[in-house]
PDB file of C-alpha atoms in Angstrom:
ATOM      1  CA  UNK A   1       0.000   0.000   0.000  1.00 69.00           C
ATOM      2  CA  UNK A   2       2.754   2.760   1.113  1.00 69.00           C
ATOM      3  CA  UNK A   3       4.367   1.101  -2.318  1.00 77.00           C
ATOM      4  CA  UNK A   4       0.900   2.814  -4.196  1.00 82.00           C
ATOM      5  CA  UNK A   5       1.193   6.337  -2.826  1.00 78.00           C
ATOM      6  CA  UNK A   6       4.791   6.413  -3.241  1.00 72.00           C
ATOM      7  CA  UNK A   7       4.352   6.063  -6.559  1.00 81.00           C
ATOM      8  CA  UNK A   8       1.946   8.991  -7.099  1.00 85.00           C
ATOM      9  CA  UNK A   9       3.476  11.613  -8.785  1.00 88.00           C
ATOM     10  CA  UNK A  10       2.791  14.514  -6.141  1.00 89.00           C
ATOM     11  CA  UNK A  11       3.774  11.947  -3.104  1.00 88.00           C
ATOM     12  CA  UNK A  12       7.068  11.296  -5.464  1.00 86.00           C
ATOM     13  CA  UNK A  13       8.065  15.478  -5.418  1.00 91.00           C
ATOM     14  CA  UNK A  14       6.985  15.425  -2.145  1.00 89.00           C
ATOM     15  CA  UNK A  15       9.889  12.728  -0.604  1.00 89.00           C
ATOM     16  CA  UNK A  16      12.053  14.456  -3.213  1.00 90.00           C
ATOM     17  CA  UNK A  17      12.195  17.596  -1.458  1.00 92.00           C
ATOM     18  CA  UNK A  18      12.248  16.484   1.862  1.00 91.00           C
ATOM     19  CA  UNK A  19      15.547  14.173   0.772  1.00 92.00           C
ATOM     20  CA  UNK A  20      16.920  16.916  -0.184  1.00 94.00           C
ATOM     21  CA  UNK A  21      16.474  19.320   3.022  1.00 93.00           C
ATOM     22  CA  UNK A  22      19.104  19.380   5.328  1.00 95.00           C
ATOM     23  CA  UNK A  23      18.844  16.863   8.390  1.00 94.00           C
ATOM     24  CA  UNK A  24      17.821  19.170  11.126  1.00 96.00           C
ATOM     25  CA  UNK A  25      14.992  20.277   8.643  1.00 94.00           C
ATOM     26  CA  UNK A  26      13.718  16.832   8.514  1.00 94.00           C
ATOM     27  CA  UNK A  27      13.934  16.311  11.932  1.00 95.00           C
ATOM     28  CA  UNK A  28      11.812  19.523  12.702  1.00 96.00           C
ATOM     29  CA  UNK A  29       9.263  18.280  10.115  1.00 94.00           C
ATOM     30  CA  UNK A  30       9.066  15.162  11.291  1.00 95.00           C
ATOM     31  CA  UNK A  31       8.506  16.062  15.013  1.00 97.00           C
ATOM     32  CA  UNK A  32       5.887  18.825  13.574  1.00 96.00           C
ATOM     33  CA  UNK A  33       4.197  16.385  11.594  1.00 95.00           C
ATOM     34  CA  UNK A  34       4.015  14.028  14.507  1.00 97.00           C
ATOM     35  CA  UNK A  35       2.747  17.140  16.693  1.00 97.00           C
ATOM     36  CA  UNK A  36      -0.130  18.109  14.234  1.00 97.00           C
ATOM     37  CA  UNK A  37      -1.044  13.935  14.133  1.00 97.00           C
ATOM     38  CA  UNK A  38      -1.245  13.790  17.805  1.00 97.00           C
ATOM     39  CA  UNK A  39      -3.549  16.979  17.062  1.00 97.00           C
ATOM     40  CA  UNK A  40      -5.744  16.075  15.343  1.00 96.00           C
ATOM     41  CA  UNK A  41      -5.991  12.287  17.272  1.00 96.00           C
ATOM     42  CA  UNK A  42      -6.711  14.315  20.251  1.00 96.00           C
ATOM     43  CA  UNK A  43      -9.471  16.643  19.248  1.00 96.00           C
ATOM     44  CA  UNK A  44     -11.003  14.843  16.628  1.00 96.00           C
ATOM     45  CA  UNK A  45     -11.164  11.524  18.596  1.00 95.00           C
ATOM     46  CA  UNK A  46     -10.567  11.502  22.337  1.00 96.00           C
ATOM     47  CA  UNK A  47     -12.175  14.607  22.856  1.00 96.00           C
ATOM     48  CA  UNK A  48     -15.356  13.697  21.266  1.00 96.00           C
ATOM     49  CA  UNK A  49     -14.997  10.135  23.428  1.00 96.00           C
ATOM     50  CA  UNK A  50     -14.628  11.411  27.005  1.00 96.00           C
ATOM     51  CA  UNK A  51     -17.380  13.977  26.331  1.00 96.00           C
ATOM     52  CA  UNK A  52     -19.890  11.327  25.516  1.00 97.00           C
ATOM     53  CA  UNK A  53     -18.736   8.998  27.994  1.00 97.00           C
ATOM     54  CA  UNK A  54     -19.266  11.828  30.595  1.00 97.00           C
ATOM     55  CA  UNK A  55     -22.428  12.747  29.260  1.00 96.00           C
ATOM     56  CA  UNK A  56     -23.828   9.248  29.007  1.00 96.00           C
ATOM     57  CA  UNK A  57     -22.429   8.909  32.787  1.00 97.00           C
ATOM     58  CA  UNK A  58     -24.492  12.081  33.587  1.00 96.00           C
ATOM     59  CA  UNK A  59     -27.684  11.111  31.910  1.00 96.00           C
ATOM     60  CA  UNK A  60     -27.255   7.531  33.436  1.00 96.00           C
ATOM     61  CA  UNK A  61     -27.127   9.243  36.820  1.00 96.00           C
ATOM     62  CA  UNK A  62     -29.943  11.422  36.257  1.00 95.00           C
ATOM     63  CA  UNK A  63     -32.164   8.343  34.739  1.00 95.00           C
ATOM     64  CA  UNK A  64     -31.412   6.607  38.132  1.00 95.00           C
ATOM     65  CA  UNK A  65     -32.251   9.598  40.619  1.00 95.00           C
ATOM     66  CA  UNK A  66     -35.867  10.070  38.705  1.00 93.00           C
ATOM     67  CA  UNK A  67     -36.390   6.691  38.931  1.00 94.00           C
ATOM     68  CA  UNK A  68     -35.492   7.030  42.683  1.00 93.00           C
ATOM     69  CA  UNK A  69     -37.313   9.476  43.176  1.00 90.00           C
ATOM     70  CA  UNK A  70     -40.685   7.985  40.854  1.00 90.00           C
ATOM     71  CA  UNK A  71     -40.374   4.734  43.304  1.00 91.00           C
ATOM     72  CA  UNK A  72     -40.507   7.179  46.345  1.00 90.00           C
ATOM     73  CA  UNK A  73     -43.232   9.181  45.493  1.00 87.00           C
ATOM     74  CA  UNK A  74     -45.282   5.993  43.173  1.00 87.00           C
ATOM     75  CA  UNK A  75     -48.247   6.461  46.117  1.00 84.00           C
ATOM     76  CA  UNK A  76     -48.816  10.195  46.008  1.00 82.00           C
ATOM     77  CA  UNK A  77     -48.558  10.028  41.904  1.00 79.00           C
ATOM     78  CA  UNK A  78     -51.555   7.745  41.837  1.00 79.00           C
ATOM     79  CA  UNK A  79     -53.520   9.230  44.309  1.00 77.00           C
ATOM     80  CA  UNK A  80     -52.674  12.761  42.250  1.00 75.00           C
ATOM     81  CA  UNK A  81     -53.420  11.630  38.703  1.00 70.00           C
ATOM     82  CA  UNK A  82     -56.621   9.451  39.963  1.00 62.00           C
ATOM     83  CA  UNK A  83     -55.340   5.646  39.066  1.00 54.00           C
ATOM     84  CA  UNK A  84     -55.022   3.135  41.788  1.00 47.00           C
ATOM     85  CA  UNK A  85     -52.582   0.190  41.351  1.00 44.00           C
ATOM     86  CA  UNK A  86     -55.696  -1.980  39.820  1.00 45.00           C
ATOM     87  CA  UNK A  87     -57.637   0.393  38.143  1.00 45.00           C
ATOM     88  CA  UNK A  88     -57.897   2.300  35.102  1.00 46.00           C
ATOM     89  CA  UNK A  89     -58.509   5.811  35.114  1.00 46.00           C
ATOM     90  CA  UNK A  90     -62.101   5.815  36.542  1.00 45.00           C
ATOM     91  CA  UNK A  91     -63.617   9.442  35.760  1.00 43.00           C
ATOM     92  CA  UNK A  92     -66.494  10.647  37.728  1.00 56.00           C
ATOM     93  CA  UNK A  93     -68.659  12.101  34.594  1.00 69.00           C
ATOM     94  CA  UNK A  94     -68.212   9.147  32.234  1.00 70.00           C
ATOM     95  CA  UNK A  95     -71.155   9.400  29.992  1.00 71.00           C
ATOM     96  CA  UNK A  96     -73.377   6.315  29.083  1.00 69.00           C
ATOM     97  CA  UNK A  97     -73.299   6.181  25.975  1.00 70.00           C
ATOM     98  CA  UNK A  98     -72.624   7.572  22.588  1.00 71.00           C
ATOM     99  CA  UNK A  99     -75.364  10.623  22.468  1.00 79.00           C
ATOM    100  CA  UNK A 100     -74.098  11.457  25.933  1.00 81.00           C
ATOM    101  CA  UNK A 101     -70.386  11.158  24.106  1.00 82.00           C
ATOM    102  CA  UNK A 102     -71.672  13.964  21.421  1.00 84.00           C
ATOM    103  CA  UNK A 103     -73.450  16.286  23.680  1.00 85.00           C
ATOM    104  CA  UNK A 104     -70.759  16.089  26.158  1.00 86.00           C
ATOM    105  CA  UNK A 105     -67.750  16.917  23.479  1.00 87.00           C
ATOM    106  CA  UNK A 106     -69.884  19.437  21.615  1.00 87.00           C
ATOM    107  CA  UNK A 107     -70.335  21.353  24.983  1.00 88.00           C
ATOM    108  CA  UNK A 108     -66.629  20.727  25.907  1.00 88.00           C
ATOM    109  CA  UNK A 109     -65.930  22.121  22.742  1.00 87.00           C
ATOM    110  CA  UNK A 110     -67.773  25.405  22.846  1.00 86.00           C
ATOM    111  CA  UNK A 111     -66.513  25.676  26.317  1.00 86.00           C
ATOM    112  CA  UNK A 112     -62.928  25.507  25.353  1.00 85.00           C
ATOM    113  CA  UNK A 113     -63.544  27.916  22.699  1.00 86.00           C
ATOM    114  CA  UNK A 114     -62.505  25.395  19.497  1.00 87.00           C
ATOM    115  CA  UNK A 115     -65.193  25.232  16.890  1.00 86.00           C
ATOM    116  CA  UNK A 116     -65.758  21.534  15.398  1.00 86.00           C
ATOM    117  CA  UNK A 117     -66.312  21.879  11.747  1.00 87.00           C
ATOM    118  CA  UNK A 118     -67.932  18.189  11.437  1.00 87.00           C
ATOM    119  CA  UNK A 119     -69.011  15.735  14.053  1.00 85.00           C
ATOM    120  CA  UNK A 120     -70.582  12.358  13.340  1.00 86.00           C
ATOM    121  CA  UNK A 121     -71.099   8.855  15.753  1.00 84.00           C
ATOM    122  CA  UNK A 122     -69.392   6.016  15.021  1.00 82.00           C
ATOM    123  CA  UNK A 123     -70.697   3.169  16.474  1.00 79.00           C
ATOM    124  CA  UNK A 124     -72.588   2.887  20.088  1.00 79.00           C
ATOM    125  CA  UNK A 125     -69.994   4.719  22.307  1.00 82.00           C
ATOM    126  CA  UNK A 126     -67.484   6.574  19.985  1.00 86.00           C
ATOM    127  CA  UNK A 127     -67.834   9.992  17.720  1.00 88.00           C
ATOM    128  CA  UNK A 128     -65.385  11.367  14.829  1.00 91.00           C
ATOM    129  CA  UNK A 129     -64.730  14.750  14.954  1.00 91.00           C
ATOM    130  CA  UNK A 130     -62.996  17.226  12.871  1.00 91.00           C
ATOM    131  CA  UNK A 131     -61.597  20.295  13.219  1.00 89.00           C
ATOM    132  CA  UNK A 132     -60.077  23.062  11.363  1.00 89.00           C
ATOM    133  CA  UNK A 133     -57.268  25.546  11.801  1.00 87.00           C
ATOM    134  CA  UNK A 134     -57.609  25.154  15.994  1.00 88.00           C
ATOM    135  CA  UNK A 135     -54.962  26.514  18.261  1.00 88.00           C
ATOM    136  CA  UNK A 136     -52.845  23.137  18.694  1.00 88.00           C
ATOM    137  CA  UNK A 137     -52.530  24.029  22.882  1.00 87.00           C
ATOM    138  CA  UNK A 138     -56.226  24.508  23.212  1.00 89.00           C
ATOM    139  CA  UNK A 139     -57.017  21.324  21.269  1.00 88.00           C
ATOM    140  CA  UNK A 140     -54.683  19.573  23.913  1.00 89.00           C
ATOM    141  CA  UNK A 141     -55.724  21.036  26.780  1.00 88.00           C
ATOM    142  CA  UNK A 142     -59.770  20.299  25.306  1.00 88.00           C
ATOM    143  CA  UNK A 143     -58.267  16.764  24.668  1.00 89.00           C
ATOM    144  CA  UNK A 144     -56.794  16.248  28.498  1.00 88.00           C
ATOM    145  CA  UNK A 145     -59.966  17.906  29.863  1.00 87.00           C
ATOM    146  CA  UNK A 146     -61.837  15.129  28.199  1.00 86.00           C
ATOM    147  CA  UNK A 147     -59.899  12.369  29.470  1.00 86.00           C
ATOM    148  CA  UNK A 148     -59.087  13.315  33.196  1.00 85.00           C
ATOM    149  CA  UNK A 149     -62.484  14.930  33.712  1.00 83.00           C
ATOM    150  CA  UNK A 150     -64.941  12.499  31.755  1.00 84.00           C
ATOM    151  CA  UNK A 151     -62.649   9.088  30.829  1.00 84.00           C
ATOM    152  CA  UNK A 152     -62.972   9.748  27.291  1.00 86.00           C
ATOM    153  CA  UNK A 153     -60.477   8.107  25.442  1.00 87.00           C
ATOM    154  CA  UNK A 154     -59.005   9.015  22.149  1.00 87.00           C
ATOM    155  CA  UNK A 155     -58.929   5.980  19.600  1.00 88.00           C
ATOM    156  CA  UNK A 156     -57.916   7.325  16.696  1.00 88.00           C
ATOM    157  CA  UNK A 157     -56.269  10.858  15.612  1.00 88.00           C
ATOM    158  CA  UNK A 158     -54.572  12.906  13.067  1.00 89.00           C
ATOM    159  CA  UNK A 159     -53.344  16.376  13.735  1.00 88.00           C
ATOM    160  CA  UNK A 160     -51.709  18.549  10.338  1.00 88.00           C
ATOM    161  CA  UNK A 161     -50.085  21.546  10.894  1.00 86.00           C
ATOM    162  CA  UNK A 162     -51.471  24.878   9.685  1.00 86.00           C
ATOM    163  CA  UNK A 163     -49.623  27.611   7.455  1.00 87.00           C
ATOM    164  CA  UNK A 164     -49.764  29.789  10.499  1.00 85.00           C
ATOM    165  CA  UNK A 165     -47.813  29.025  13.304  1.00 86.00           C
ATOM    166  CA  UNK A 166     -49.543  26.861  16.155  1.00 84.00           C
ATOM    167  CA  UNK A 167     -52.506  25.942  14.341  1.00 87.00           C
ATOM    168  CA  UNK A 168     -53.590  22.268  13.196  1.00 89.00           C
ATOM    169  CA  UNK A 169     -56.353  20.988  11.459  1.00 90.00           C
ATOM    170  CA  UNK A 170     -57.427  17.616  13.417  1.00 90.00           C
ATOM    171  CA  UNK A 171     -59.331  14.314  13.006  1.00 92.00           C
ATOM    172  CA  UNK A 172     -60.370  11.802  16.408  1.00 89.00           C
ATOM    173  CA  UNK A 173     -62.346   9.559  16.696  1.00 89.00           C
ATOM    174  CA  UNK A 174     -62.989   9.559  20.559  1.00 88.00           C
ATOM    175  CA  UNK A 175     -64.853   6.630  22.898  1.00 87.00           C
ATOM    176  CA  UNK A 176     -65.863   5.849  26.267  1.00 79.00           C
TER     177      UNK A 176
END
């Protein structure tokens, strides 16, 4: 292989002028060129190494104090977001069925100020809705509303952003 590139024509004038500098010449470029390799080993690949392996150390420790600190606290969690250990989430206003399901999201809707552009049931306890160019934080806080307050679930959706910024045009199908 060194044979190859020695016999490139640039590599060739290369060696021919460093044969023909003086010793201490060669010597200096030599230790330079060793200088600028241990460079570029340096901060192009240790560098990059211990920073990761700090960072993955870091994260690692982080991980393992949340986790901690999730085990600690598993109790008060449940008791705050309304799940016990062998339930699901059991919402007080969990309507019946699926014209409760409409009348409740149609009023949730209004409430939360989005407009649906098309609602429809589908099947006994589920409705599709649809709506356009809504305020993507509204339609999540409408959404999370729905489920902690009432148990609604969300089976199916598709969100698509708007031209203007923060808006999305969205599809659910939501069920009891």
């Amino acid at each position: 292989m060194l044979n190859r590139i020695g016999e490139q024509p640039a590599v060739g004038k290369l060696i021919a002028q460093y044969d023909q500098l003086p010793r201490r010449d060669q010597q200096a470029l030599t230790v330079l060129a060793i200088a600028v390799l241990l460079g570029i080993l340096y901060f192009a690949i240790w560098t990059p190494a211990v920073s990761f392996h700090d960072d993955a150390i870091s994260e690692r420790e982080r991980s393992a104090e949340l986790l901690a600190w999730l085990e600690a606290n598993r109790d008060s969690l449940q008791r705050l977001s309304g799940v016990s250990s062998g339930q699901g989430n059991a919402a007080v206003n969990t309507p019946e069925d699926g014209r409760a399901l409409m009348s409740l999201v149609t009023r949730s809707a209004g409430e939360a100020g989005l407009s649906l552009q098309r609602f429809e049931p589908s099947g006994d306890n589920a409705i599709r809705v649809w709506l356009e160019g809504a305020p993507f934080t509204e339609v999540a806080s409408w959404l999370e509303q729905l489920n902690t307050g009432h148990g609604v679930q969300i089976d199916q959706a598709s969100m698509d952003r708007q031209n203007a910024p923060g808006m999305v045009s969205v599809r659910l199908t939501l069920t009891i």
